[in-house]
Structures are given as structure tokens and as C-alpha cells.
Coordinates of N, CA and C in Angstrom, one line a residue:
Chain A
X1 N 2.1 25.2 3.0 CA 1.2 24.3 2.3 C 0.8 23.1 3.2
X2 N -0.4 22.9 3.2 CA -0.9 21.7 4.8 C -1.6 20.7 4.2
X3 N -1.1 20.5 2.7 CA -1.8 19.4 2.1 C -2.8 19.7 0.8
X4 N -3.6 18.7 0.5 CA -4.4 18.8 -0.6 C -5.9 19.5 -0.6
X5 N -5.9 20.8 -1.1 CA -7.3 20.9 -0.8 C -8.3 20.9 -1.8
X6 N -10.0 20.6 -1.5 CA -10.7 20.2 -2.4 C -11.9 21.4 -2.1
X7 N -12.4 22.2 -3.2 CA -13.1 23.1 -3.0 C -14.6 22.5 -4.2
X8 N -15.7 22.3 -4.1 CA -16.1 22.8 -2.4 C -16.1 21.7 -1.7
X9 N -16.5 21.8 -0.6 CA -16.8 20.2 0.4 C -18.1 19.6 -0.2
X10 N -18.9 20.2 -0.5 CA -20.0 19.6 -0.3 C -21.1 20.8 -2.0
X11 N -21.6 19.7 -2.8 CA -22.4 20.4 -3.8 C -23.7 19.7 -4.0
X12 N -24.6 20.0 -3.9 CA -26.1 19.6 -4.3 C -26.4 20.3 -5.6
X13 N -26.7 19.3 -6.6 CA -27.1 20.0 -7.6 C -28.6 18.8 -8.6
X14 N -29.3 19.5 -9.4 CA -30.1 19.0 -9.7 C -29.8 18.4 -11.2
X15 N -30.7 17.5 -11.1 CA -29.9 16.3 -12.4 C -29.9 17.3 -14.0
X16 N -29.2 17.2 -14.4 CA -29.0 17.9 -15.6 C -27.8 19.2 -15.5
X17 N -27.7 19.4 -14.8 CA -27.0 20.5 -14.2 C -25.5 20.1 -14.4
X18 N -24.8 21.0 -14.7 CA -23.6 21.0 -15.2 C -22.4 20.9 -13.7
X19 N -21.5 20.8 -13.1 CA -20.7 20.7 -11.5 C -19.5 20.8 -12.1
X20 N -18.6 21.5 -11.6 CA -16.8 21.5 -11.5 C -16.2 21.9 -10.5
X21 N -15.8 20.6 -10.5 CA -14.9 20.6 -8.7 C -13.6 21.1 -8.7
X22 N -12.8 21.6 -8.1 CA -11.4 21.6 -7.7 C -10.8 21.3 -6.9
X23 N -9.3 21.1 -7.5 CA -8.2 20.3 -6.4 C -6.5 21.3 -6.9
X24 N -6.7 21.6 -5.3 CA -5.3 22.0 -5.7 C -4.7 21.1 -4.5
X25 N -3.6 21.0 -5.3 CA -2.8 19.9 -5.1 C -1.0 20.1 -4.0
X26 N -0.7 19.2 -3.6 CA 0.4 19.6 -2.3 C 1.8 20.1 -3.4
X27 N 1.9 21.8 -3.1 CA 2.7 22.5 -3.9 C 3.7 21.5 -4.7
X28 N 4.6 20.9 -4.2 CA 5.6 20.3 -5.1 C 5.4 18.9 -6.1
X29 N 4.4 18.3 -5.6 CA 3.9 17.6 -6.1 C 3.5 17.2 -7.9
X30 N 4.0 16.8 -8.5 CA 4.1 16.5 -9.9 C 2.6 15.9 -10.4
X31 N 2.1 14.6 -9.7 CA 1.5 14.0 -9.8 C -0.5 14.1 -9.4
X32 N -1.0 14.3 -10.3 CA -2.5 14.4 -9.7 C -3.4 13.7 -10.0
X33 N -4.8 13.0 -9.3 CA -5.4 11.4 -9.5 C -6.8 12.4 -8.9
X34 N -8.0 11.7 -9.7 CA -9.3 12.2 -9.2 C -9.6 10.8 -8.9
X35 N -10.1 10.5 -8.0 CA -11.3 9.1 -7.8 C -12.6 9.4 -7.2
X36 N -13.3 8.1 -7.3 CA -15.0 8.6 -6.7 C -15.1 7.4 -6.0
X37 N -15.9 7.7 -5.2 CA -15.9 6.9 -3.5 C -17.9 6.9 -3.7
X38 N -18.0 5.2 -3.5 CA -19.6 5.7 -3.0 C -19.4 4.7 -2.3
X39 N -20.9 5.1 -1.0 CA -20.9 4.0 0.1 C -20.5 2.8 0.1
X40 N -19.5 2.4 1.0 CA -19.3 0.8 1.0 C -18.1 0.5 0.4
X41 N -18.1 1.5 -0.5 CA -16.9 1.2 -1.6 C -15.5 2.0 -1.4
X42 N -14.3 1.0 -2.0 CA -13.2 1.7 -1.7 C -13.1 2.5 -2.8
X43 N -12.3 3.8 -3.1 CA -12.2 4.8 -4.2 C -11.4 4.2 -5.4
X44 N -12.7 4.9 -6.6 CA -12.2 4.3 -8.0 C -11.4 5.2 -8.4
X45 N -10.3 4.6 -9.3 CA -9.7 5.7 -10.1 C -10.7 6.0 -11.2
X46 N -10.4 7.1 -11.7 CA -10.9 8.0 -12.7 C -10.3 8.6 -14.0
X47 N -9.4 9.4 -13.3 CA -7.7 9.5 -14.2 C -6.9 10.4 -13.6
X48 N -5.9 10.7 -14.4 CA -4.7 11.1 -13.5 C -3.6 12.0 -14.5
X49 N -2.9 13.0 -13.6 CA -1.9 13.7 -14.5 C -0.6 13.5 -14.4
X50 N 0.0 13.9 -15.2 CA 1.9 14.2 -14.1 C 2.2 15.9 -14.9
X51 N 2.3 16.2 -14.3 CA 2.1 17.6 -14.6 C 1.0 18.4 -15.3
X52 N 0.9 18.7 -16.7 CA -0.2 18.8 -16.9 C -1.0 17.8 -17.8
X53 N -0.2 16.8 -18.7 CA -0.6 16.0 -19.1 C -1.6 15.1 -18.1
X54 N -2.5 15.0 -19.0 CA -3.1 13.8 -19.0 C -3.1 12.2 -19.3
X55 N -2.3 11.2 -18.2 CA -2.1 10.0 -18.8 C -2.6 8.8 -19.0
X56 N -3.8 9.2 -17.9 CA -4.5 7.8 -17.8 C -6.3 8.0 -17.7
X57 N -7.0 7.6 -18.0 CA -8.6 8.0 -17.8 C -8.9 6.5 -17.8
X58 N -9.8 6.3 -16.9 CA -10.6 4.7 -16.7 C -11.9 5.1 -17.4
X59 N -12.1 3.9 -17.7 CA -13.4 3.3 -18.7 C -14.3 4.0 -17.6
X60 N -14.3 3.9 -16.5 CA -15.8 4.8 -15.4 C -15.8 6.5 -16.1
X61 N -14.9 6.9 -16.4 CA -14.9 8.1 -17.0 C -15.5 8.8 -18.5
X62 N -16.9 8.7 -18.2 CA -18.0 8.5 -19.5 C -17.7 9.9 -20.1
X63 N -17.8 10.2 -21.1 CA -18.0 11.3 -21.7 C -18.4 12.8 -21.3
X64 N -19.5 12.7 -20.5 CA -19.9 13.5 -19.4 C -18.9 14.1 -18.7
X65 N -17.8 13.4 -18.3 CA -16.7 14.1 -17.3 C -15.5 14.4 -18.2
X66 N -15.3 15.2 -17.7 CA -13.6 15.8 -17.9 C -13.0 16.6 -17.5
X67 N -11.6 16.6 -17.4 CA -10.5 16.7 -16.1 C -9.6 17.4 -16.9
X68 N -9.0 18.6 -16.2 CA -7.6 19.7 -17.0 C -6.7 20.0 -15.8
X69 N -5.6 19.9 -15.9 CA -4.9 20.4 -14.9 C -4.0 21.3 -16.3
X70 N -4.2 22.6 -16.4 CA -4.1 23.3 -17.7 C -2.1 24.0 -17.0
X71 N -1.7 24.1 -15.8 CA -0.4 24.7 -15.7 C 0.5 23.5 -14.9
X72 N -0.2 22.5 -14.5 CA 0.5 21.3 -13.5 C 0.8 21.8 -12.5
X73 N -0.8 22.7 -12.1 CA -1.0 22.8 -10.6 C -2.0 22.2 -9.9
X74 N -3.2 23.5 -10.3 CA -4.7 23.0 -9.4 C -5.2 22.3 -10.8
X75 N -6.1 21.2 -10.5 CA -6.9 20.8 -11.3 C -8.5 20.7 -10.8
X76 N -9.2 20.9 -12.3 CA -10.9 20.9 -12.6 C -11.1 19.5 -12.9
X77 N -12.3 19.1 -12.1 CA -13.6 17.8 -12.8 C -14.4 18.4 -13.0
X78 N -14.9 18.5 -14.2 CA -16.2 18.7 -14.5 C -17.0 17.9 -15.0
X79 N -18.5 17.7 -14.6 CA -19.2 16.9 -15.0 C -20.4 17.2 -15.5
X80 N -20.8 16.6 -16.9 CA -22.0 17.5 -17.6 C -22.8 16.8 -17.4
X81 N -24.2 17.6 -17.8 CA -25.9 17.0 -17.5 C -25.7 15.7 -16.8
X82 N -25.2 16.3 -15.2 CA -25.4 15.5 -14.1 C -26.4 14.3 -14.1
X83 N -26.1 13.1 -13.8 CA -27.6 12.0 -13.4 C -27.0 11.9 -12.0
X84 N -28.4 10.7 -11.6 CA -28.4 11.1 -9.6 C -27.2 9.8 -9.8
X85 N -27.0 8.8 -10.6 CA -26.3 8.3 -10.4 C -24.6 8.9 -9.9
X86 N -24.4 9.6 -10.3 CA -22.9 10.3 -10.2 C -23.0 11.2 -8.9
X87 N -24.3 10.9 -7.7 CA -23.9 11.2 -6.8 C -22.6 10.1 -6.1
X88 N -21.4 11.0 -5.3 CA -20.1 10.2 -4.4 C -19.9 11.7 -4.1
X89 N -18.6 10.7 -3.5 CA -17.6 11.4 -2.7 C -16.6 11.5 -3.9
X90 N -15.9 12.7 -4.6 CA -14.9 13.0 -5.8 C -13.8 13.2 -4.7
X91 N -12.8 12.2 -4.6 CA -11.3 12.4 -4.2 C -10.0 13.0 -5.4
X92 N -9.5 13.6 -4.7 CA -8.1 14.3 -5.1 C -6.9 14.0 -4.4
X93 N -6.0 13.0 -5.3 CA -5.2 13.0 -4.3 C -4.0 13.5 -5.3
X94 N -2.6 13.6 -4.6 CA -1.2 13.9 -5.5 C 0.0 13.7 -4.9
X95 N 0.7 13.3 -5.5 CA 1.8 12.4 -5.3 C 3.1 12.8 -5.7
X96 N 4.3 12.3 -5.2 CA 5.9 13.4 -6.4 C 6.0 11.5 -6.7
X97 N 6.2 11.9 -8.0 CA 6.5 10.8 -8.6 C 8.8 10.2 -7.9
X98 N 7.9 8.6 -7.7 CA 9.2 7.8 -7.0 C 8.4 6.9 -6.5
X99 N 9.4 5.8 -7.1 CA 9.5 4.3 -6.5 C 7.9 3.9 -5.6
X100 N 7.7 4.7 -4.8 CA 6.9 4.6 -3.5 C 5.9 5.0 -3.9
X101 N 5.3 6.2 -5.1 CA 4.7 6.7 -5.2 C 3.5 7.0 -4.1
X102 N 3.4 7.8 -2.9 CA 2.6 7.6 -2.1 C 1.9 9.0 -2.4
X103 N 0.9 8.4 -2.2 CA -0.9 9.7 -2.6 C -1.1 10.0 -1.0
X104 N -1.5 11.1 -1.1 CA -2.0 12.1 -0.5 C -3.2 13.0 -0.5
X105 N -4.2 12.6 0.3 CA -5.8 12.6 -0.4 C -5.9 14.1 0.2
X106 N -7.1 14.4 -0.8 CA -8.0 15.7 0.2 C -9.2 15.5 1.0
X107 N -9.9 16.2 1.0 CA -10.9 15.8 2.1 C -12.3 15.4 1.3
X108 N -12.0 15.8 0.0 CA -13.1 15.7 -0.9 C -14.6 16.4 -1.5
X109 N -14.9 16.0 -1.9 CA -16.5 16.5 -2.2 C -17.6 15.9 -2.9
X110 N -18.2 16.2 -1.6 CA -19.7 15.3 -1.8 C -20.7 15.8 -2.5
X111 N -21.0 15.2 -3.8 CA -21.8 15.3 -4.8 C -23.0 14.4 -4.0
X112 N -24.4 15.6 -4.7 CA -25.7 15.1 -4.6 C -26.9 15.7 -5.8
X113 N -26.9 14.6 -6.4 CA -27.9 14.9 -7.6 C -29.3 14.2 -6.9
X114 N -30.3 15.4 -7.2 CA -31.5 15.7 -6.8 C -32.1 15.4 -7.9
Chain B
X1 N -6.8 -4.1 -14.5 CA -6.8 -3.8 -13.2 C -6.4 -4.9 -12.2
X2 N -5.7 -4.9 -11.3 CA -5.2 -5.4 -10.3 C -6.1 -5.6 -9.1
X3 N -6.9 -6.9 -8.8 CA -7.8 -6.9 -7.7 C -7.5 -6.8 -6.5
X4 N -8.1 -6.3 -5.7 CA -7.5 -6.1 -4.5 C -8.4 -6.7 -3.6
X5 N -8.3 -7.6 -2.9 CA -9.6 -8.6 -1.8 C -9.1 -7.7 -0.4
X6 N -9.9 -7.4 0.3 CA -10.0 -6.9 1.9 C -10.6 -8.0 2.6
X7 N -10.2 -8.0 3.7 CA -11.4 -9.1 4.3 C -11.0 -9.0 5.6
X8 N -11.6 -8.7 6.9 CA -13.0 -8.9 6.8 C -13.5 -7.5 6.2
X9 N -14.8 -8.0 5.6 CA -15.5 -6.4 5.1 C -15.9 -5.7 6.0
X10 N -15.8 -5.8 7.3 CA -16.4 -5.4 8.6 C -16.2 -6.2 10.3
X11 N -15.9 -5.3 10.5 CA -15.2 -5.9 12.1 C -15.9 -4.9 13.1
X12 N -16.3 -5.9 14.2 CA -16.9 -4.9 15.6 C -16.0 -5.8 16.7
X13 N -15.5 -4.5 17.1 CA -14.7 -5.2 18.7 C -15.0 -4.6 19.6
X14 N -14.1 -5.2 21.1 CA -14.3 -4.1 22.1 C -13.2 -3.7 22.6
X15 N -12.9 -2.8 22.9 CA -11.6 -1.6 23.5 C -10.8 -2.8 24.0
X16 N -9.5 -3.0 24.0 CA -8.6 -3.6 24.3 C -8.3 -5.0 24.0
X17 N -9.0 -5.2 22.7 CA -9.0 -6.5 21.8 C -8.1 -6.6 21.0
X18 N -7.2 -7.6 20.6 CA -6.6 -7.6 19.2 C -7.0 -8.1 18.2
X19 N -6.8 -7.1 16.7 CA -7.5 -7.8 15.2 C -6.2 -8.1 14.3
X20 N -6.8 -8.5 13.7 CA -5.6 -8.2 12.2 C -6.7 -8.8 11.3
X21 N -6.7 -7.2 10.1 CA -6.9 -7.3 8.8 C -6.4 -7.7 7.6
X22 N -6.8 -8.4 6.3 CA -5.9 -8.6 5.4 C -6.5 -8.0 4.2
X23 N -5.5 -8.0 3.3 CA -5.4 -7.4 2.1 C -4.6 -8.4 1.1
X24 N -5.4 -9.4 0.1 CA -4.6 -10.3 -0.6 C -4.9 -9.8 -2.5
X25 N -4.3 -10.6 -3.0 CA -4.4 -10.5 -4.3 C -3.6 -11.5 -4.9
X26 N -3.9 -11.6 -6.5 CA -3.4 -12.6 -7.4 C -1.6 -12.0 -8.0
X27 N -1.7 -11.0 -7.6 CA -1.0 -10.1 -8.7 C 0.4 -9.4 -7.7
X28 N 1.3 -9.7 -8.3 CA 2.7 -8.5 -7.7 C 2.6 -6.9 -7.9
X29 N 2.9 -6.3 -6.2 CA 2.9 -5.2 -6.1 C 4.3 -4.5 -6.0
X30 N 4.5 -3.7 -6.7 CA 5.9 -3.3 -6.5 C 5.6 -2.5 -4.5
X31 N 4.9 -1.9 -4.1 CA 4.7 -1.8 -3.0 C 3.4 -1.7 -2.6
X32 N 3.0 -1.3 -1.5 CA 1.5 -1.6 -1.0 C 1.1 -0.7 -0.4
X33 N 0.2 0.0 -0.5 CA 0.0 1.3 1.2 C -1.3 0.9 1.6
X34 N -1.4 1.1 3.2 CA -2.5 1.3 4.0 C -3.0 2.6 4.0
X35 N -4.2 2.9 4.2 CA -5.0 4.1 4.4 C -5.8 3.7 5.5
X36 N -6.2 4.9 6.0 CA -7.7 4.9 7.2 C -8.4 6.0 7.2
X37 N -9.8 5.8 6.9 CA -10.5 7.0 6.3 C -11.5 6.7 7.3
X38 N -12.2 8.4 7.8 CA -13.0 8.3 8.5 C -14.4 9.0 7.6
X39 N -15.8 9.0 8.2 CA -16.4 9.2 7.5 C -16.9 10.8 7.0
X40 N -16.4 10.8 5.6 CA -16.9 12.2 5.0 C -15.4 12.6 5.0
X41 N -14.5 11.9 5.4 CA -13.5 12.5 4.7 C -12.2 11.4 4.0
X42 N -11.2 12.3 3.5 CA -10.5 11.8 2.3 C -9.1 10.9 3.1
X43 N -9.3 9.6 2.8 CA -8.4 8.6 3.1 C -6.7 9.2 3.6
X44 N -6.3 8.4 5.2 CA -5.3 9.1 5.4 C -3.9 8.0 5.3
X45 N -3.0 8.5 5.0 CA -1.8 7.4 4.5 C -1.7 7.1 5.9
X46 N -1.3 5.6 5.8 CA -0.7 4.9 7.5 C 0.4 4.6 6.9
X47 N 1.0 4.2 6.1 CA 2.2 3.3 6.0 C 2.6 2.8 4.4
X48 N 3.7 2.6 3.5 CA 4.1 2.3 2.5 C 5.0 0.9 3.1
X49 N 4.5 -0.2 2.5 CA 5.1 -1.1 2.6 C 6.3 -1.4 1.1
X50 N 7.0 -2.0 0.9 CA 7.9 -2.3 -0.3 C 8.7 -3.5 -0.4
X51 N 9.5 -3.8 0.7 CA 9.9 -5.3 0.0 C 9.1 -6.5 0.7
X52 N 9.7 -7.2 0.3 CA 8.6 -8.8 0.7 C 9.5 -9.5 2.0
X53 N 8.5 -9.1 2.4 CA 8.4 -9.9 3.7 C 8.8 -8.8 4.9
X54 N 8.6 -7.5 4.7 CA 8.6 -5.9 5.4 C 7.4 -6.4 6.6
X55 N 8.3 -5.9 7.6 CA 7.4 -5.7 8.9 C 7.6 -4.2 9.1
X56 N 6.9 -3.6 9.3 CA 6.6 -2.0 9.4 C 5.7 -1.5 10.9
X57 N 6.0 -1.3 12.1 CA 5.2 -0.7 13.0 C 5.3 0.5 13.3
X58 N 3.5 1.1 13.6 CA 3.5 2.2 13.5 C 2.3 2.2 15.2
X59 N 3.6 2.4 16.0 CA 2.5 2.5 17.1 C 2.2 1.2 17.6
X60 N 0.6 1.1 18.3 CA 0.1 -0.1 17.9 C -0.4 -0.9 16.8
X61 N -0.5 0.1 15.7 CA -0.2 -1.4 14.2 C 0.9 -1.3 13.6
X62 N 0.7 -3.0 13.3 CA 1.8 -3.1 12.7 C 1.0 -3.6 11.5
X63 N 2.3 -3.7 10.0 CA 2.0 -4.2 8.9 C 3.2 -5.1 8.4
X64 N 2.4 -6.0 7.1 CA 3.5 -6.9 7.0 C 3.0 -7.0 5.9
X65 N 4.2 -7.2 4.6 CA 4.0 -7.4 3.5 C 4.4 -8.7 3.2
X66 N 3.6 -9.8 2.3 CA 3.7 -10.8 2.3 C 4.9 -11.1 1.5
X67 N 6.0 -12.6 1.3 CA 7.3 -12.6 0.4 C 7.4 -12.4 -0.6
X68 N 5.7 -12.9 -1.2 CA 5.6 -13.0 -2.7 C 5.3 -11.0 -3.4
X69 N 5.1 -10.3 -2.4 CA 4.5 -8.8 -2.3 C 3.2 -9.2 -3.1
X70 N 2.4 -10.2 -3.0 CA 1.3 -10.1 -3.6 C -0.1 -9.7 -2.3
X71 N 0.3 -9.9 -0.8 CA -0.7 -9.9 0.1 C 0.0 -8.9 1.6
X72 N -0.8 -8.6 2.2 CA -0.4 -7.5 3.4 C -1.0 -8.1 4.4
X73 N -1.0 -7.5 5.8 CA -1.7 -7.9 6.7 C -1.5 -6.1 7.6
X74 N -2.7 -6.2 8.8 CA -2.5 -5.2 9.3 C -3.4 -5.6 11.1
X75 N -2.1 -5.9 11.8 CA -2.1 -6.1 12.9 C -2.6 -5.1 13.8
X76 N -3.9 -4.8 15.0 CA -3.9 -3.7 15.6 C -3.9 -4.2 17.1
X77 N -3.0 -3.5 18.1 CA -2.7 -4.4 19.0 C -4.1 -3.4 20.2
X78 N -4.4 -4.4 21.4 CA -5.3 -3.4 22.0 C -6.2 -2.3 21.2
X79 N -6.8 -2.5 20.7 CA -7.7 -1.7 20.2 C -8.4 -0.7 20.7
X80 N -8.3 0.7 20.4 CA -9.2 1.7 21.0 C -10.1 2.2 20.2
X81 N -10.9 3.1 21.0 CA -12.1 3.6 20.2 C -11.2 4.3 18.9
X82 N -10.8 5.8 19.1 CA -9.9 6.5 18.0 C -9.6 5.5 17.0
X83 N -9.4 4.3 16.8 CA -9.0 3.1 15.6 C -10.1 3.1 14.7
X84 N -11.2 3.3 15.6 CA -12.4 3.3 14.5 C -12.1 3.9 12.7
X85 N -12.9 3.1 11.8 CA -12.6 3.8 10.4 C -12.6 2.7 9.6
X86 N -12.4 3.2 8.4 CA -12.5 2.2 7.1 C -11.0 2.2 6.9
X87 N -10.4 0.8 6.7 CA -8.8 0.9 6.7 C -8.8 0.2 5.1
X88 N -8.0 0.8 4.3 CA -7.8 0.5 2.8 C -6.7 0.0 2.5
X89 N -6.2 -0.8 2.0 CA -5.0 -0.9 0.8 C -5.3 -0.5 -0.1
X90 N -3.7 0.1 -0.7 CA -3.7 0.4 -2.3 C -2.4 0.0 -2.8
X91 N -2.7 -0.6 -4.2 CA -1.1 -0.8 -4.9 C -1.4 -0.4 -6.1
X92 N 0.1 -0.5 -7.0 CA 0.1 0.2 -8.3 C -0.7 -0.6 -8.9
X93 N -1.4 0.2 -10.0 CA -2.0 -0.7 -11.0 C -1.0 -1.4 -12.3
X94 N -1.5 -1.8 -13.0 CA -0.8 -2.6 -14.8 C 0.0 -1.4 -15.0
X95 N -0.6 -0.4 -15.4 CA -0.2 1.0 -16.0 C 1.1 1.5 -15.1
X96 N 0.8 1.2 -13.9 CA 2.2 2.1 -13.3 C 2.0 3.4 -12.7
X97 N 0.9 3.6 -12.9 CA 0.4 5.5 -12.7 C -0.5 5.4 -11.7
X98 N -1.6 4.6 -11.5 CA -2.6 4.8 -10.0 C -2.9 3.7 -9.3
X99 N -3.1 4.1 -8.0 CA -3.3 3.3 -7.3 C -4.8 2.7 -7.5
X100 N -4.8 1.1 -7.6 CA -6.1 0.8 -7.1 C -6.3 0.2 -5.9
X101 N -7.5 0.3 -5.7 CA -8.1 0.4 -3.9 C -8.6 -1.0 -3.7
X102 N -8.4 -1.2 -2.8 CA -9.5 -2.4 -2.0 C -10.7 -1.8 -1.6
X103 N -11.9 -2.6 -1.5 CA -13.2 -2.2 -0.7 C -13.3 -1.6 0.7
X104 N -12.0 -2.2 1.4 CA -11.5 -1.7 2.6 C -12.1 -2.9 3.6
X105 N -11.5 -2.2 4.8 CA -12.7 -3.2 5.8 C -12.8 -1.8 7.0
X106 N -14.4 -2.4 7.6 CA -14.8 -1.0 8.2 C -14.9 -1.3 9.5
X107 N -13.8 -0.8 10.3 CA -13.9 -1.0 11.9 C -14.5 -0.4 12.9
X108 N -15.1 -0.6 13.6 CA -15.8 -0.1 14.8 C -15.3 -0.8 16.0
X109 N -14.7 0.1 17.1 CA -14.3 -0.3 18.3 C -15.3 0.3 19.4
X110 N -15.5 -0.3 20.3 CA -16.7 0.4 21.1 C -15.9 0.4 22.7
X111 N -16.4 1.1 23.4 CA -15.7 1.5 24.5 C -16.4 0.3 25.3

């Protein structure tokens, strides 16, 4: 296992259009966090799991989106009837829960609503 | 949410310069981490800071977590091109469960 991977790198899609990203996450890892990155900016949280649960979802997290990590492994973002606004960068990071809690990103995927 | 101030939002040097970046806030961090992200890809861990007043070197940077653990610093000594990148802090949020980010600050070193 060489870390967190994010499938796909890179999605163009046209506004209205439905996208679901994946992350699977560094094997032993308990912990999983989606955030979104746009220019300039440092990455927002979005929400997050510890196994499969779901614990935390930020107010940026409109109805449109939603997130399953269904066995507390790989997890899905999906995001409905895309706007060009929700073009970023979607980060995946995961973490083993402790004290330090330190994240471990993927390389991500770049959303582009046309 | 826990704000996180970066400053400077942008630094241009030249090869064999020294900087130091900061990272402050109002709010106690149980610990602190640095990141450095290049562009188009996903932020890489530099370092976990934790008690107050932690000096941490890694290489040519060093970090330092302020006594109160409310503020960081991130010392880079001689500067090379490879330094180049967006360098982030993150600490725990209210909740306990995710990190939130600073704006970062975005370095450019030029030969």
C-alpha cells in the first residue's frame, strides 16, 4: 500500500451532470476526510468518517453532495446536477485515529463543470 | 471553526535566501501540522508539531510551535528552487475530528 489513492485524477463534466469520485484510503487507516481546494485557497473540510460512520459534514456540504464509505474502506463523493461553481480540486485524505491525528492526502481530482 | 491566519500569502526569493513563514491563530491547538503542496497535487505532510514551545527540524526547515500552542512558525534555511510550493498549516477543529487549513502561503524560489 503506497498511500491514498484518488480515482479519477482529473473529470470534465457538463453542468447538470451527475460525478462520483473515489478514495481509497491507506489500508489500516480508520479515519477518512474529503475536502475541496479552489485556487488560492487552502482545503475545506467537507466531512469525514471513522470507519464507516459518518461523523461530521460542514455546512459547504449542500444537499447536492453526498459521501458513503459503506465497509470502512474506499469511499464515494457524489455530486448531483453539477453547477460550474463546484468546479476544485476534491481531496481525500485518512488518518489512524491518535493524539497526532496526522492526514495523509491523495493526489486528488480535478473537477471541471462546463 | 478554528481560524487559521498564514502570512505572508506569498513570498518570492532567491536561491540561497532565508524565510520564515507563520501560521497564528486565536485558538489552542492540541497540535499543529505543516503541509507543502505542489501544483495539481494533494498536500504533503512536513511535520506534526505538539507541545508548546516544540522545535522540530527537518532538514533545512525547521518549525516551532508557539508556548501558548496557539501559533507556529516555519523557518527555511538557504532556500532552493525544489522549496518551491504552497506550505499549509492544519490543526484540529472544535469537533475534534478534522483538520482545518490555513490559506497557506505560496513560495517561489528562483535560481
Amino acid at each position: 500500500d503506497t498511500g491514498v489513492s484518488q480515482d479519477p485524477r482529473h473529470k470534465i463534466t457538463k453542468r447538470g451532470q451527475n460525478v462520483t469520485f473515489r478514495c481509497d484510503p491507506i489500508s489500516e487507516h480508520n479515519r477518512l476526510y474529503w475536502y475541496r481546494q479552489t485556487l488560492g485557497q487552502g482545503p475545506e473540510f467537507l466531512t469525514y468518517f471513522q470507519n464507516e460512520a459518518q461523523l461530521e459534514k460542514s455546512r459547504l456540504l449542500s444537499d447536492r453532495f453526498s459521501a458513503e464509505r459503506p465497509k470502512g474502506s474506499f469511499s464515494t463523493l457524489e455530486i448531483q446536477r453539477t453547477e460550474q461553481g463546484d468546479s476544485a480540486m476534491y481531496l481525500c485524505a485518512s488518518s489512524l485515529a491518535s493524539t497526532t491525528d496526522e492526514a495523509f492526502f491523495g493526489q486528488g481530482t480535478r473537477l471541471t463543470v462546463v | 471553526t478554528q481560524l487559521l491566519e498564514q502570512s505572508p500569502q506569498f513570498l518570492s526569493i532567491q536561491e540561497g535566501e532565508n524565510l520564515t513563514v507563520y501560521c497564528n491563530s486565536s485558538s489552542v491547538f492540541s497540535s499543529l501540522q505543516w503541509y507543502r503542496q505542489e501544483p495539481g497535487e494533494g498536500p504533503v505532510l512536513l511535520v506534526t508539531v505538539v507541545t508548546g514551545g516544540e522545535v522540530k527540524k527537518l532538514k533545512r526547515l525547521t518549525f516551532q510551535f508557539g508556548d501558548a500552542r496557539k501559533d507556529s512558525s516555519l523557518h527555511i534555511t538557504a532556500a532552493q528552487p525544489g522549496d518551491t510550493g504552497l506550505y499549509l498549516c492544519a490543526g484540529d477543529s472544535n469537533s475534534g475530528y478534522a483538520l482545518n487549513f490555513g490559506k497557506g502561503t505560496s513560495l517561489l524560489v528562483t535560481p
